[in-house]
Coordinates of C-alpha atoms in Angstrom, one line a residue:
X387 CA -36.7 2.1 21.3
X388 CA -39.2 4.7 20.0
X389 CA -36.5 6.4 17.8
X390 CA -35.1 3.1 16.6
X391 CA -38.4 1.9 15.3
X392 CA -39.3 5.3 13.8
X393 CA -35.9 5.7 12.1
X394 CA -36.3 2.2 10.6
X395 CA -39.8 2.9 9.2
X396 CA -38.6 6.3 7.9
X397 CA -35.7 4.6 6.1
X398 CA -38.0 2.1 4.4
X399 CA -40.4 5.0 3.5
X400 CA -37.6 7.0 2.0
X401 CA -36.4 4.0 -0.1
X402 CA -40.0 3.5 -1.4
X403 CA -40.2 7.1 -2.4
X404 CA -36.9 7.0 -4.2
X405 CA -38.1 4.1 -6.2
X406 CA -41.4 5.9 -7.2
X407 CA -40.0 7.7 -10.3
X408 CA -38.3 4.5 -11.5
X409 CA -41.7 2.7 -11.8
X410 CA -44.8 3.0 -14.0
X411 CA -48.4 1.7 -14.2
X412 CA -49.7 -0.8 -11.7
X413 CA -46.3 -1.0 -10.1
X414 CA -46.2 2.7 -9.4
X415 CA -49.8 2.6 -8.1
X416 CA -48.9 -0.3 -5.8
X417 CA -45.9 1.6 -4.5
X418 CA -48.0 4.6 -3.9
X419 CA -50.4 2.5 -1.7
X420 CA -47.5 0.9 0.2
X421 CA -45.9 4.3 0.8
X422 CA -49.0 5.8 2.3
X423 CA -49.5 2.7 4.5
X424 CA -45.9 3.0 5.7
X425 CA -46.3 6.7 6.4
X426 CA -49.5 6.0 8.4
X427 CA -47.7 3.3 10.5
X428 CA -44.8 5.7 11.0
X429 CA -46.8 8.6 12.3
X430 CA -49.3 6.6 14.4
X431 CA -46.7 4.3 15.7
X432 CA -44.5 7.2 16.7
X433 CA -47.4 8.9 18.5
X434 CA -48.2 5.7 20.3
X435 CA -44.7 4.8 21.4
X436 CA -43.6 8.4 22.3
X437 CA -46.8 9.6 24.0
X438 CA -49.1 6.8 24.6
X439 CA -52.5 5.5 23.4
X440 CA -54.5 8.8 24.1
X441 CA -52.4 10.8 21.6
X442 CA -52.3 8.0 19.0
X443 CA -56.1 7.6 19.3
X444 CA -56.6 11.3 19.0
X445 CA -54.5 11.4 15.8
X446 CA -56.4 8.5 14.3
X447 CA -59.7 10.0 15.2
X448 CA -59.1 13.5 13.8
X449 CA -56.9 12.7 10.9
X450 CA -57.9 9.2 9.7
X451 CA -61.5 9.3 10.8
X452 CA -62.0 13.0 10.0
X453 CA -60.1 12.6 6.8
X454 CA -62.4 9.8 5.6
X455 CA -65.5 11.8 6.6
X456 CA -64.5 14.9 4.8
X457 CA -63.4 12.9 1.7
X458 CA -66.7 11.0 1.6
X459 CA -68.6 14.3 1.9
X460 CA -66.4 15.8 -0.9
X461 CA -67.0 12.9 -3.3
X462 CA -70.8 12.9 -2.6
X463 CA -71.4 16.7 -2.7
X464 CA -68.4 18.5 -4.1
X465 CA -67.9 20.4 -0.8
X466 CA -65.4 21.6 0.3
X467 CA -62.9 20.6 -2.4
X468 CA -64.9 20.7 -5.6
X469 CA -66.4 17.9 -7.7
X470 CA -64.0 15.0 -8.3
X471 CA -63.9 11.2 -8.7
X472 CA -61.3 8.6 -7.7
X473 CA -60.1 6.0 -10.2
X474 CA -59.8 2.4 -9.1
X475 CA -56.0 2.3 -9.0
X476 CA -55.5 3.1 -5.4
X477 CA -57.2 0.0 -4.0
X478 CA -60.6 -0.7 -2.4
X479 CA -63.1 2.1 -1.8
X480 CA -65.7 2.9 0.8
X481 CA -68.3 5.5 -0.1
X482 CA -66.3 6.3 -3.2
X483 CA -63.1 7.0 -1.2
X484 CA -60.0 4.8 -1.5
X485 CA -59.2 3.6 2.0
X486 CA -55.6 4.8 1.8
X487 CA -56.7 8.5 1.3
X488 CA -57.4 9.2 5.0
X489 CA -54.2 7.4 5.9
X490 CA -52.3 10.0 3.9
X491 CA -53.9 12.8 5.9
X492 CA -52.7 11.1 9.1
X493 CA -49.2 10.5 7.7
X494 CA -48.4 14.2 7.3
X495 CA -50.7 15.6 10.0
X496 CA -48.5 14.4 12.9
X497 CA -45.1 15.7 11.6
X498 CA -46.7 19.0 10.6
X499 CA -48.1 19.3 14.2
X500 CA -44.8 18.5 15.8
X501 CA -43.0 20.9 13.5
X502 CA -45.4 23.7 14.6
X503 CA -45.0 22.8 18.2
X504 CA -41.2 23.0 17.9
X505 CA -41.4 26.4 16.2
X506 CA -43.7 27.8 18.9
X507 CA -41.6 27.0 21.9
X508 CA -43.0 23.6 22.8
X509 CA -39.9 21.9 24.1
X510 CA -40.0 19.6 27.1
X511 CA -38.3 21.0 30.2
X512 CA -34.9 19.8 31.1
X513 CA -33.7 18.8 34.5
X514 CA -32.1 22.2 35.0
X515 CA -35.3 24.0 34.1
X516 CA -34.5 25.0 30.5
X517 CA -36.9 24.3 27.7
X518 CA -40.5 25.4 27.6
X519 CA -41.1 28.7 29.4
X520 CA -44.2 29.9 31.1
X521 CA -46.1 32.9 30.1
X522 CA -49.2 34.9 30.7
X523 CA -52.6 34.1 29.2
X524 CA -52.0 36.5 26.3
X525 CA -48.8 34.8 25.3
X526 CA -50.4 31.4 25.7
X527 CA -53.3 32.4 23.3
X528 CA -50.8 33.8 20.8
X529 CA -48.7 30.7 20.9
X530 CA -51.8 28.5 20.4
X531 CA -53.0 30.6 17.5
X532 CA -49.5 30.6 15.9
X533 CA -49.2 26.8 16.4
X534 CA -52.5 26.1 14.8
X535 CA -51.7 28.4 11.9
X536 CA -48.2 26.8 11.3
X537 CA -49.5 23.3 11.6
X538 CA -52.4 24.1 9.2
X539 CA -50.3 25.6 6.5
X540 CA -47.6 22.9 7.1
X541 CA -50.1 20.2 6.3
X542 CA -52.3 21.9 3.7
X543 CA -49.4 23.2 1.6
X544 CA -48.3 19.6 1.1
X545 CA -51.2 19.3 -1.3
X546 CA -49.5 21.7 -3.7
X547 CA -47.1 18.8 -4.3
X548 CA -49.5 15.9 -3.8
X549 CA -52.5 16.8 -6.0
X550 CA -50.6 17.7 -9.2
X551 CA -48.6 14.5 -8.8
X552 CA -51.7 12.3 -8.3
X553 CA -53.8 13.9 -11.0
X554 CA -50.9 13.5 -13.4
X555 CA -51.0 9.8 -12.7
X556 CA -54.8 9.6 -13.2
X557 CA -55.5 8.6 -9.6
X558 CA -58.4 11.1 -9.4
X559 CA -59.9 13.7 -11.8
X560 CA -61.8 16.9 -11.3
X561 CA -65.1 17.4 -13.1
X562 CA -64.6 21.2 -13.1
X563 CA -61.0 22.4 -12.6
X564 CA -61.6 26.1 -12.9
X565 CA -60.3 28.5 -11.7
X566 CA -56.9 26.9 -11.2
X567 CA -53.6 28.2 -10.0
X568 CA -51.2 29.2 -12.8
X569 CA -49.3 26.2 -14.0
X570 CA -51.5 23.7 -12.1
X571 CA -54.3 23.0 -14.7
X572 CA -56.7 20.3 -13.8
X573 CA -57.0 21.2 -10.1
X574 CA -59.4 23.9 -8.9
X575 CA -58.4 26.5 -6.3
X576 CA -61.4 25.2 -4.2
X577 CA -59.4 22.1 -3.6
X578 CA -56.6 23.9 -1.8
X579 CA -59.1 26.1 0.1
X580 CA -60.8 22.9 1.2
X581 CA -57.5 21.5 2.5
X582 CA -56.9 24.6 4.5
X583 CA -60.4 24.5 6.0
X584 CA -60.1 20.9 7.0
X585 CA -56.5 21.2 8.2
X586 CA -57.4 24.1 10.6
X587 CA -60.3 22.0 12.0
X588 CA -58.1 19.0 12.4
X589 CA -55.3 20.8 14.1
X590 CA -57.7 22.7 16.4
X591 CA -59.2 19.4 17.5
X592 CA -55.9 17.5 17.9
X593 CA -54.6 19.2 21.1
X594 CA -57.8 19.0 23.1
X595 CA -58.3 15.4 22.3
X596 CA -54.6 14.4 22.7
X597 CA -54.0 16.2 26.0
X598 CA -50.9 18.0 27.2
X599 CA -48.5 15.3 25.9
X600 CA -49.0 16.8 22.5
X601 CA -47.8 20.2 23.6
X602 CA -44.0 19.4 23.8
X603 CA -41.3 18.0 21.6
X604 CA -38.1 16.3 22.5
X605 CA -35.4 14.2 20.9
X606 CA -37.8 11.3 20.4
X607 CA -39.4 13.5 17.7
X608 CA -36.3 13.8 15.5
X609 CA -37.6 11.1 13.0
X610 CA -40.8 13.1 12.6
X611 CA -38.9 16.3 12.0
X612 CA -36.7 14.5 9.5
X613 CA -39.8 13.1 7.8
X614 CA -41.3 16.6 7.4
X615 CA -38.1 18.1 6.0
X616 CA -37.4 15.1 3.8
X617 CA -40.9 15.5 2.3
X618 CA -40.3 19.1 1.6
X619 CA -36.9 19.0 0.0
X620 CA -37.3 15.7 -1.8
X621 CA -40.7 16.8 -3.2
X622 CA -39.1 19.9 -4.7
X623 CA -36.4 17.8 -6.3
X624 CA -38.7 15.0 -7.5
X625 CA -41.2 17.4 -9.1
X626 CA -38.6 19.6 -10.7
X627 CA -36.3 16.9 -12.0
X628 CA -37.9 13.4 -12.1
X629 CA -41.6 14.0 -12.5
X630 CA -41.6 16.9 -15.0
X631 CA -43.9 19.0 -12.8
X632 CA -42.0 22.3 -12.5
X633 CA -45.0 24.4 -11.6
X634 CA -45.9 22.2 -8.6
X635 CA -42.3 22.2 -7.6
X636 CA -42.5 26.0 -7.3
X637 CA -45.9 26.2 -5.7
X638 CA -45.1 23.4 -3.2
X639 CA -41.7 24.9 -2.4
X640 CA -43.3 28.3 -1.7
X641 CA -46.3 26.9 0.3
X642 CA -44.5 24.4 2.6
X643 CA -41.6 26.9 3.1
X644 CA -43.8 28.8 5.6
X645 CA -43.2 25.9 8.1
X646 CA -40.2 24.0 6.6
X647 CA -37.8 27.0 6.3
X648 CA -38.2 28.3 9.8
X649 CA -38.0 24.8 11.1
X650 CA -34.7 24.2 9.3
X651 CA -33.2 27.5 10.5
X652 CA -34.3 26.7 14.1
X653 CA -32.8 23.3 14.1
X654 CA -29.5 24.6 12.6
X655 CA -29.3 27.3 15.2
X656 CA -30.0 24.8 18.0
X657 CA -27.3 22.5 16.7
X658 CA -24.7 25.2 16.5
X659 CA -25.7 26.7 19.9
X660 CA -25.9 23.4 21.8
X661 CA -29.5 24.1 22.7
X662 CA -30.3 22.0 25.7
X663 CA -34.0 21.7 24.7
X664 CA -32.9 19.8 21.6
X665 CA -32.0 16.8 23.8
X666 CA -34.7 17.2 26.4
X667 CA -36.9 14.4 27.6
X668 CA -40.4 14.7 28.9
X669 CA -41.0 13.6 32.5
X670 CA -41.3 9.9 33.0
X671 CA -44.7 8.4 32.3
X672 CA -45.2 4.7 33.2
X673 CA -46.1 2.6 30.3
X674 CA -44.8 5.1 27.8
X675 CA -41.2 5.6 28.6
X676 CA -40.7 1.9 28.9
X677 CA -41.2 1.7 25.1
X678 CA -38.2 4.0 24.3

């Protein structure tokens, strides 16, 4: 059940994104809003159905709530992203922030987290004992640090695609866009550093609030992994071919590759090798497994 709902929402989301380059003006802005709402529903719904209300609530608290707070601070003070203003094309605002903006943080935070968990050995144990392996405190700390780092970069690097695309559409504008990355005029470097700062805080808070259910991945997470890799590869294609943004195609491809490329290689190896962890289930939890 969880996967069926997630795959359906993902298919609708992909269709909406495919339609994006074919639209202009108010239609494109409306499609942008709809896509973000779909992405939020997909990620939060998946967290709820696969892991229960605690994980979903933690995701909403740190990504949606935290995302709104940091954006409101940013609009009011210029910290940590730099001084910028939103246009009125993305729907209603609160404290100068369109309400869909924190939904976008949430949309990509969950698949970025699950991708990092998958890459750092967080697979649910199988019936024969394969899957996640135990280790000493040193390996546990190292895995935690690596997981936070991968999840942080996996989320923050998405902005190398997102900001150039949204600025090109006029959805927000920077008052002072210097210094900027080569080829990405109109967006200050402080914006990307601000994303990194908030992403590391978000990912560091997610696991303690979500509990141990957020430490493992299993086959119910395939739609989220597909969402992350679709976002990576489709964004490269869209920016390079359809949106006339070749610089952001290169920057985004390089930034998100830190997580996306190892994830792709890991999944291909697991598929070829018949990795039992790839099809593992977490132990039964009343009220959660019934939703599958």
